[in-house]
Amino acid sequence: MRIDAHQHFWSIARRDYGWLTDSLAPIYRDFGPKDLQPLLADTGTEKTVLVQAAPSVEETEYMLGLADATDFVGKVVGWVDFEDRDHIRHMERLAGHKKFAGVRPMVQDIPDPEWMHRPGIAWAYDAVRDLDLSLDALGLPVHAAPFLRLFEKYPDMRVVIDHCLKPQIRDDAFDDWAIAMARIADETNAFCKLSGIINESGPDWTAESIQPYATHILDCFGADRVMWGSDWPVLNLASDYLTWHALAQSFVPDAGDQAKIFGGTAASFYRIGA
């Protein structure tokens, strides 16, 4: 089973996507299942993981509604307010939905890189663990050390790092990022998504500029802990679905590793059945 481990849908009229403005012209429109379905067919992708794009429980409900009506959506990663302990009721309620996988706080948008260690949000990690959910870790290279400490503190919490922690490829900022990611891979149980890195390269990206970053993730985490994601339609700011899918496949020549990275790892981590 082939799985896209990271994609989005949105409706502009919902007005809860604060980051999504008309300055992002290629993606400033509605995107739904009918837009993605032909791309999945072209790549042989059978299931997806639909990931939050707005910091609201209401958007999570919206995504679960789409998932209920869309066979190819295998799981949904939603959002709750980690700064409001009352939101444990939402996490407990959402955990009862068969397609709800876990949560993703939008750490990359929070000014304090140590936010994730504030005492007032520890309840959320406990809930993720106790409800057998997963945590998508969305951050930037500056969050590598705080994430490392967090993952070490909660070794039995299922965690996947989104977008390879967004290395600043356009600035050739490889070394510090590479050391940090190697430590996370070696010292924690975290998984990693091979996704989003074309966007971090900018519109003038080349395969040669991206490959060292992809290869480093594959070498550090291994196929059993890496899953491919499109990050569509954000991907459209720099490339397109078929191009990124083909490029990522070229980084993984071994058929057995391909089967894991393009499906098996995500199926196991997110518990997506056939």
mmCIF file of C-alpha atoms in Angstrom:
data_model
loop_
_atom_site.group_PDB
_atom_site.id
_atom_site.type_symbol
_atom_site.label_atom_id
_atom_site.label_comp_id
_atom_site.label_asym_id
_atom_site.label_seq_id
_atom_site.Cartn_x
_atom_site.Cartn_y
_atom_site.Cartn_z
ATOM 1 C CA MET A 1 0.000 0.000 0.000
ATOM 2 C CA ARG A 2 1.411 3.364 -1.065
ATOM 3 C CA ILE A 3 0.776 6.260 1.300
ATOM 4 C CA ASP A 4 1.288 10.012 1.117
ATOM 5 C CA ALA A 5 2.078 10.729 4.764
ATOM 6 C CA HIS A 6 1.489 14.485 4.636
ATOM 7 C CA GLN A 7 -1.066 16.495 2.667
ATOM 8 C CA HIS A 8 -3.564 19.279 3.292
ATOM 9 C CA PHE A 9 -7.020 20.432 2.266
ATOM 10 C CA TRP A 10 -8.483 23.840 2.962
ATOM 11 C CA SER A 11 -11.380 26.127 2.229
ATOM 12 C CA ILE A 12 -10.540 29.838 2.117
ATOM 13 C CA ALA A 13 -14.025 30.757 3.316
ATOM 14 C CA ARG A 14 -13.282 29.123 6.680
ATOM 15 C CA ARG A 15 -10.985 32.077 7.463
ATOM 16 C CA ASP A 16 -8.924 30.266 10.087
ATOM 17 C CA TYR A 17 -5.733 29.958 8.016
ATOM 18 C CA GLY A 18 -3.919 33.061 9.216
ATOM 19 C CA TRP A 19 -0.780 32.288 7.205
ATOM 20 C CA LEU A 20 -2.657 31.752 3.927
ATOM 21 C CA THR A 21 -3.010 35.084 2.122
ATOM 22 C CA ASP A 22 -3.332 36.215 -1.471
ATOM 23 C CA SER A 23 0.429 36.808 -1.507
ATOM 24 C CA LEU A 24 0.701 33.016 -1.917
ATOM 25 C CA ALA A 25 -1.100 33.093 -5.245
ATOM 26 C CA PRO A 26 -0.415 29.485 -6.416
ATOM 27 C CA ILE A 27 -2.164 28.048 -3.370
ATOM 28 C CA TYR A 28 -4.620 30.796 -2.476
ATOM 29 C CA ARG A 29 -7.742 28.869 -3.444
ATOM 30 C CA ASP A 30 -9.733 25.936 -2.155
ATOM 31 C CA PHE A 31 -8.144 22.488 -2.328
ATOM 32 C CA GLY A 32 -10.161 19.343 -1.737
ATOM 33 C CA PRO A 33 -10.243 15.611 -2.417
ATOM 34 C CA LYS A 34 -11.227 15.990 -6.070
ATOM 35 C CA ASP A 35 -8.074 18.037 -6.700
ATOM 36 C CA LEU A 36 -5.796 15.424 -5.173
ATOM 37 C CA GLN A 37 -7.408 12.229 -6.426
ATOM 38 C CA PRO A 38 -5.960 12.262 -9.977
ATOM 39 C CA LEU A 39 -2.470 12.891 -8.599
ATOM 40 C CA LEU A 40 -2.804 9.891 -6.321
ATOM 41 C CA ALA A 41 -3.937 7.787 -9.262
ATOM 42 C CA ASP A 42 -0.959 8.902 -11.346
ATOM 43 C CA THR A 43 1.504 7.884 -8.611
ATOM 44 C CA GLY A 44 -0.269 4.733 -7.457
ATOM 45 C CA THR A 45 -0.876 6.229 -4.016
ATOM 46 C CA GLU A 46 -3.778 4.601 -2.203
ATOM 47 C CA LYS A 47 -3.999 6.392 1.147
ATOM 48 C CA THR A 48 -3.035 9.741 2.640
ATOM 49 C CA VAL A 49 -2.540 11.391 5.996
ATOM 50 C CA LEU A 50 -4.470 14.665 6.102
ATOM 51 C CA VAL A 51 -2.699 17.197 8.331
ATOM 52 C CA GLN A 52 -3.969 20.350 10.005
ATOM 53 C CA ALA A 53 -3.169 23.746 8.505
ATOM 54 C CA ALA A 54 -4.973 25.990 11.011
ATOM 55 C CA PRO A 55 -4.727 26.291 14.810
ATOM 56 C CA SER A 56 -8.360 25.469 15.525
ATOM 57 C CA VAL A 57 -10.359 22.482 16.717
ATOM 58 C CA GLU A 58 -12.988 23.507 14.185
ATOM 59 C CA GLU A 59 -10.591 22.832 11.324
ATOM 60 C CA THR A 60 -9.893 19.413 12.796
ATOM 61 C CA GLU A 61 -13.622 18.690 12.751
ATOM 62 C CA TYR A 62 -13.735 19.902 9.147
ATOM 63 C CA MET A 63 -10.926 17.524 8.181
ATOM 64 C CA LEU A 64 -12.565 14.574 9.912
ATOM 65 C CA GLY A 65 -15.741 15.303 7.986
ATOM 66 C CA LEU A 66 -13.763 15.202 4.742
ATOM 67 C CA ALA A 67 -12.064 12.000 5.883
ATOM 68 C CA ASP A 68 -15.409 10.348 6.595
ATOM 69 C CA ALA A 69 -16.469 11.083 3.028
ATOM 70 C CA THR A 70 -13.128 10.253 1.366
ATOM 71 C CA ASP A 71 -11.911 6.668 1.223
ATOM 72 C CA PHE A 72 -8.326 7.551 0.408
ATOM 73 C CA VAL A 73 -7.834 9.631 3.574
ATOM 74 C CA GLY A 74 -6.445 7.059 5.957
ATOM 75 C CA LYS A 75 -5.807 9.266 8.990
ATOM 76 C CA VAL A 76 -6.125 12.865 10.172
ATOM 77 C CA VAL A 77 -3.607 14.820 12.246
ATOM 78 C CA GLY A 78 -5.443 17.627 13.991
ATOM 79 C CA TRP A 79 -4.878 20.418 16.485
ATOM 80 C CA VAL A 80 -5.768 21.218 20.080
ATOM 81 C CA ASP A 81 -4.634 24.132 22.204
ATOM 82 C CA PHE A 82 -1.718 22.888 24.299
ATOM 83 C CA GLU A 83 -1.940 26.072 26.389
ATOM 84 C CA ASP A 84 -5.493 25.254 27.502
ATOM 85 C CA ARG A 85 -5.727 22.155 29.672
ATOM 86 C CA ASP A 86 -9.484 22.084 29.121
ATOM 87 C CA HIS A 87 -8.683 20.956 25.582
ATOM 88 C CA ILE A 88 -8.026 17.507 26.949
ATOM 89 C CA ARG A 89 -11.747 16.998 26.454
ATOM 90 C CA HIS A 90 -11.292 17.598 22.735
ATOM 91 C CA MET A 91 -8.361 15.217 22.555
ATOM 92 C CA GLU A 92 -10.301 12.522 24.393
ATOM 93 C CA ARG A 93 -13.341 13.009 22.168
ATOM 94 C CA LEU A 94 -11.374 13.091 18.920
ATOM 95 C CA ALA A 95 -9.416 9.988 19.931
ATOM 96 C CA GLY A 96 -12.661 8.059 19.544
ATOM 97 C CA HIS A 97 -12.810 8.763 15.810
ATOM 98 C CA LYS A 98 -11.378 5.881 13.801
ATOM 99 C CA LYS A 99 -9.483 8.215 11.466
ATOM 100 C CA PHE A 100 -8.027 10.529 14.092
ATOM 101 C CA ALA A 101 -4.300 9.848 14.476
ATOM 102 C CA GLY A 102 -2.927 12.624 16.643
ATOM 103 C CA VAL A 103 -2.105 16.296 16.959
ATOM 104 C CA ARG A 104 0.297 18.895 15.624
ATOM 105 C CA PRO A 105 0.993 22.114 17.525
ATOM 106 C CA MET A 106 2.283 24.771 15.115
ATOM 107 C CA VAL A 107 5.604 25.168 16.913
ATOM 108 C CA GLN A 108 7.290 26.825 13.930
ATOM 109 C CA ASP A 109 5.027 29.866 14.363
ATOM 110 C CA ILE A 110 5.697 30.349 18.092
ATOM 111 C CA PRO A 111 8.456 32.912 18.857
ATOM 112 C CA ASP A 112 9.807 31.109 21.929
ATOM 113 C CA PRO A 113 11.873 28.074 20.799
ATOM 114 C CA GLU A 114 11.521 26.623 24.303
ATOM 115 C CA TRP A 115 7.717 26.864 24.254
ATOM 116 C CA MET A 116 7.348 23.097 24.097
ATOM 117 C CA HIS A 117 8.935 22.825 27.563
ATOM 118 C CA ARG A 118 6.595 25.180 29.390
ATOM 119 C CA PRO A 119 5.170 23.388 32.459
ATOM 120 C CA GLY A 120 1.620 24.340 31.562
ATOM 121 C CA ILE A 121 1.571 22.193 28.432
ATOM 122 C CA ALA A 122 3.001 18.962 29.833
ATOM 123 C CA TRP A 123 -0.544 17.596 30.147
ATOM 124 C CA ALA A 124 -0.795 17.445 26.343
ATOM 125 C CA TYR A 125 2.179 15.084 25.954
ATOM 126 C CA ASP A 126 0.786 12.885 28.709
ATOM 127 C CA ALA A 127 -2.554 12.801 26.892
ATOM 128 C CA VAL A 128 -0.952 11.958 23.539
ATOM 129 C CA ARG A 129 0.824 9.044 25.210
ATOM 130 C CA ASP A 130 -2.071 7.863 27.372
ATOM 131 C CA LEU A 131 -4.606 8.028 24.516
ATOM 132 C CA ASP A 132 -2.165 6.205 22.218
ATOM 133 C CA LEU A 133 -2.083 9.087 19.751
ATOM 134 C CA SER A 134 0.861 10.524 17.825
ATOM 135 C CA LEU A 135 2.607 13.889 17.767
ATOM 136 C CA ASP A 136 3.674 15.586 14.545
ATOM 137 C CA ALA A 137 6.647 17.804 15.389
ATOM 138 C CA LEU A 138 6.487 20.883 13.167
ATOM 139 C CA GLY A 139 9.492 23.086 13.706
ATOM 140 C CA LEU A 140 12.624 24.719 12.343
ATOM 141 C CA PRO A 141 16.321 23.965 12.853
ATOM 142 C CA VAL A 142 16.299 26.243 15.911
ATOM 143 C CA HIS A 143 13.940 23.733 17.540
ATOM 144 C CA ALA A 144 16.285 20.761 17.147
ATOM 145 C CA ALA A 145 17.745 20.889 20.661
ATOM 146 C CA PRO A 146 14.400 21.515 22.417
ATOM 147 C CA PHE A 147 12.797 18.693 20.416
ATOM 148 C CA LEU A 148 15.659 16.362 21.308
ATOM 149 C CA ARG A 149 15.097 16.982 25.016
ATOM 150 C CA LEU A 150 11.345 16.567 24.596
ATOM 151 C CA PHE A 151 11.648 13.255 22.778
ATOM 152 C CA GLU A 152 14.101 12.009 25.400
ATOM 153 C CA LYS A 153 11.674 13.005 28.161
ATOM 154 C CA TYR A 154 8.798 11.119 26.517
ATOM 155 C CA PRO A 155 10.456 8.070 24.930
ATOM 156 C CA ASP A 156 7.168 6.164 24.710
ATOM 157 C CA MET A 157 5.325 8.965 22.863
ATOM 158 C CA ARG A 158 5.001 8.275 19.132
ATOM 159 C CA VAL A 159 6.615 11.245 17.348
ATOM 160 C CA VAL A 160 7.323 12.093 13.726
ATOM 161 C CA ILE A 161 9.309 15.154 12.630
ATOM 162 C CA ASP A 162 7.626 17.041 9.796
ATOM 163 C CA HIS A 163 9.538 18.232 6.720
ATOM 164 C CA CYS A 164 12.967 17.075 7.950
ATOM 165 C CA LEU A 165 12.791 19.987 10.438
ATOM 166 C CA LYS A 166 12.847 22.433 7.512
ATOM 167 C CA PRO A 167 16.563 22.731 6.724
ATOM 168 C CA GLN A 168 17.412 26.094 5.197
ATOM 169 C CA ILE A 169 18.624 24.640 1.911
ATOM 170 C CA ARG A 170 18.514 27.969 0.093
ATOM 171 C CA ASP A 171 21.183 29.210 2.518
ATOM 172 C CA ASP A 172 23.357 26.065 2.273
ATOM 173 C CA ALA A 173 22.862 25.610 6.018
ATOM 174 C CA PHE A 174 23.703 21.906 6.102
ATOM 175 C CA ASP A 175 26.253 21.220 8.812
ATOM 176 C CA ASP A 176 24.523 22.306 12.027
ATOM 177 C CA TRP A 177 21.202 20.880 10.852
ATOM 178 C CA ALA A 178 22.834 17.582 9.885
ATOM 179 C CA ILE A 179 24.524 17.185 13.270
ATOM 180 C CA ALA A 180 21.267 17.950 15.101
ATOM 181 C CA MET A 181 19.215 15.511 13.029
ATOM 182 C CA ALA A 182 21.800 12.769 13.487
ATOM 183 C CA ARG A 183 21.566 13.224 17.269
ATOM 184 C CA ILE A 184 17.783 13.008 17.207
ATOM 185 C CA ALA A 185 17.937 9.875 15.080
ATOM 186 C CA ASP A 186 20.571 8.234 17.279
ATOM 187 C CA GLU A 187 19.266 9.234 20.699
ATOM 188 C CA THR A 188 15.468 9.072 20.334
ATOM 189 C CA ASN A 189 12.733 6.935 18.815
ATOM 190 C CA ALA A 190 11.426 9.730 16.569
ATOM 191 C CA PHE A 191 10.416 9.130 12.970
ATOM 192 C CA CYS A 192 10.927 11.662 10.170
ATOM 193 C CA LYS A 193 8.934 12.744 7.117
ATOM 194 C CA LEU A 194 10.767 13.142 3.837
ATOM 195 C CA SER A 195 8.633 16.104 2.862
ATOM 196 C CA GLY A 196 8.683 19.863 2.479
ATOM 197 C CA ILE A 197 12.334 20.221 1.510
ATOM 198 C CA ILE A 198 11.692 21.474 -2.020
ATOM 199 C CA ASN A 199 9.964 24.470 -0.504
ATOM 200 C CA GLU A 200 12.981 25.094 1.718
ATOM 201 C CA SER A 201 15.142 25.196 -1.417
ATOM 202 C CA GLY A 202 13.090 27.922 -3.080
ATOM 203 C CA PRO A 203 11.828 28.197 -6.650
ATOM 204 C CA ASP A 204 15.307 27.725 -8.137
ATOM 205 C CA TRP A 205 15.841 24.334 -6.496
ATOM 206 C CA THR A 206 17.792 21.570 -8.170
ATOM 207 C CA ALA A 207 17.968 17.859 -7.476
ATOM 208 C CA GLU A 208 21.651 18.319 -6.645
ATOM 209 C CA SER A 209 20.877 20.911 -3.965
ATOM 210 C CA ILE A 210 18.235 18.732 -2.323
ATOM 211 C CA GLN A 211 19.839 15.302 -2.464
ATOM 212 C CA PRO A 212 22.389 15.758 0.379
ATOM 213 C CA TYR A 213 19.588 16.641 2.781
ATOM 214 C CA ALA A 214 17.372 13.754 1.705
ATOM 215 C CA THR A 215 20.274 11.307 1.778
ATOM 216 C CA HIS A 216 21.269 12.432 5.277
ATOM 217 C CA ILE A 217 17.759 11.797 6.599
ATOM 218 C CA LEU A 218 17.642 8.380 4.954
ATOM 219 C CA ASP A 219 21.071 7.447 6.305
ATOM 220 C CA CYS A 220 20.334 8.651 9.839
ATOM 221 C CA PHE A 221 16.796 7.370 10.371
ATOM 222 C CA GLY A 222 16.667 4.421 7.970
ATOM 223 C CA ALA A 223 13.716 3.257 5.924
ATOM 224 C CA ASP A 224 11.900 1.906 8.983
ATOM 225 C CA ARG A 225 11.630 5.437 10.424
ATOM 226 C CA VAL A 226 11.238 7.581 7.282
ATOM 227 C CA MET A 227 7.957 8.217 5.460
ATOM 228 C CA TRP A 228 7.399 10.178 2.267
ATOM 229 C CA GLY A 229 4.949 13.069 2.221
ATOM 230 C CA SER A 230 3.995 15.464 -0.534
ATOM 231 C CA ASP A 231 3.112 18.505 1.588
ATOM 232 C CA TRP A 232 0.629 19.192 -1.202
ATOM 233 C CA PRO A 233 -0.680 21.772 -1.999
ATOM 234 C CA VAL A 234 1.976 23.869 -0.183
ATOM 235 C CA LEU A 235 4.351 22.009 -2.493
ATOM 236 C CA ASN A 236 2.871 23.941 -5.416
ATOM 237 C CA LEU A 237 4.751 27.059 -4.321
ATOM 238 C CA ALA A 238 7.974 25.503 -5.609
ATOM 239 C CA SER A 239 7.151 22.357 -7.606
ATOM 240 C CA ASP A 240 4.338 19.880 -8.250
ATOM 241 C CA TYR A 241 3.167 16.516 -6.978
ATOM 242 C CA LEU A 242 4.454 14.263 -9.763
ATOM 243 C CA THR A 243 7.874 15.944 -9.879
ATOM 244 C CA TRP A 244 8.473 15.650 -6.134
ATOM 245 C CA HIS A 245 7.220 12.069 -6.038
ATOM 246 C CA ALA A 246 9.576 11.030 -8.852
ATOM 247 C CA LEU A 247 12.520 12.929 -7.357
ATOM 248 C CA ALA A 248 12.038 11.371 -3.932
ATOM 249 C CA GLN A 249 11.854 7.920 -5.485
ATOM 250 C CA SER A 250 15.169 8.560 -7.233
ATOM 251 C CA PHE A 251 16.760 9.081 -3.806
ATOM 252 C CA VAL A 252 15.665 5.557 -2.756
ATOM 253 C CA PRO A 253 16.881 3.058 -5.367
ATOM 254 C CA ASP A 254 16.329 -0.037 -3.209
ATOM 255 C CA ALA A 255 12.881 -1.544 -3.820
ATOM 256 C CA GLY A 256 12.503 -2.780 -0.259
ATOM 257 C CA ASP A 257 13.325 0.631 1.195
ATOM 258 C CA GLN A 258 10.953 2.265 -1.290
ATOM 259 C CA ALA A 259 8.124 0.026 -0.121
ATOM 260 C CA LYS A 260 8.689 1.200 3.446
ATOM 261 C CA ILE A 261 9.309 4.903 2.808
ATOM 262 C CA PHE A 262 6.427 5.268 0.369
ATOM 263 C CA GLY A 263 3.923 3.302 2.402
ATOM 264 C CA GLY A 264 4.941 0.747 4.978
ATOM 265 C CA THR A 265 6.463 3.090 7.541
ATOM 266 C CA ALA A 266 3.477 5.439 7.485
ATOM 267 C CA ALA A 267 1.040 2.513 7.652
ATOM 268 C CA SER A 268 2.769 1.241 10.772
ATOM 269 C CA PHE A 269 3.256 4.606 12.484
ATOM 270 C CA TYR A 270 -0.224 5.982 11.773
ATOM 271 C CA ARG A 271 -1.887 2.548 11.943
ATOM 272 C CA ILE A 272 -3.463 2.710 8.527
ATOM 273 C CA GLY A 273 -5.080 -0.569 7.531
ATOM 274 C CA ALA A 274 -5.394 -1.929 4.015
#
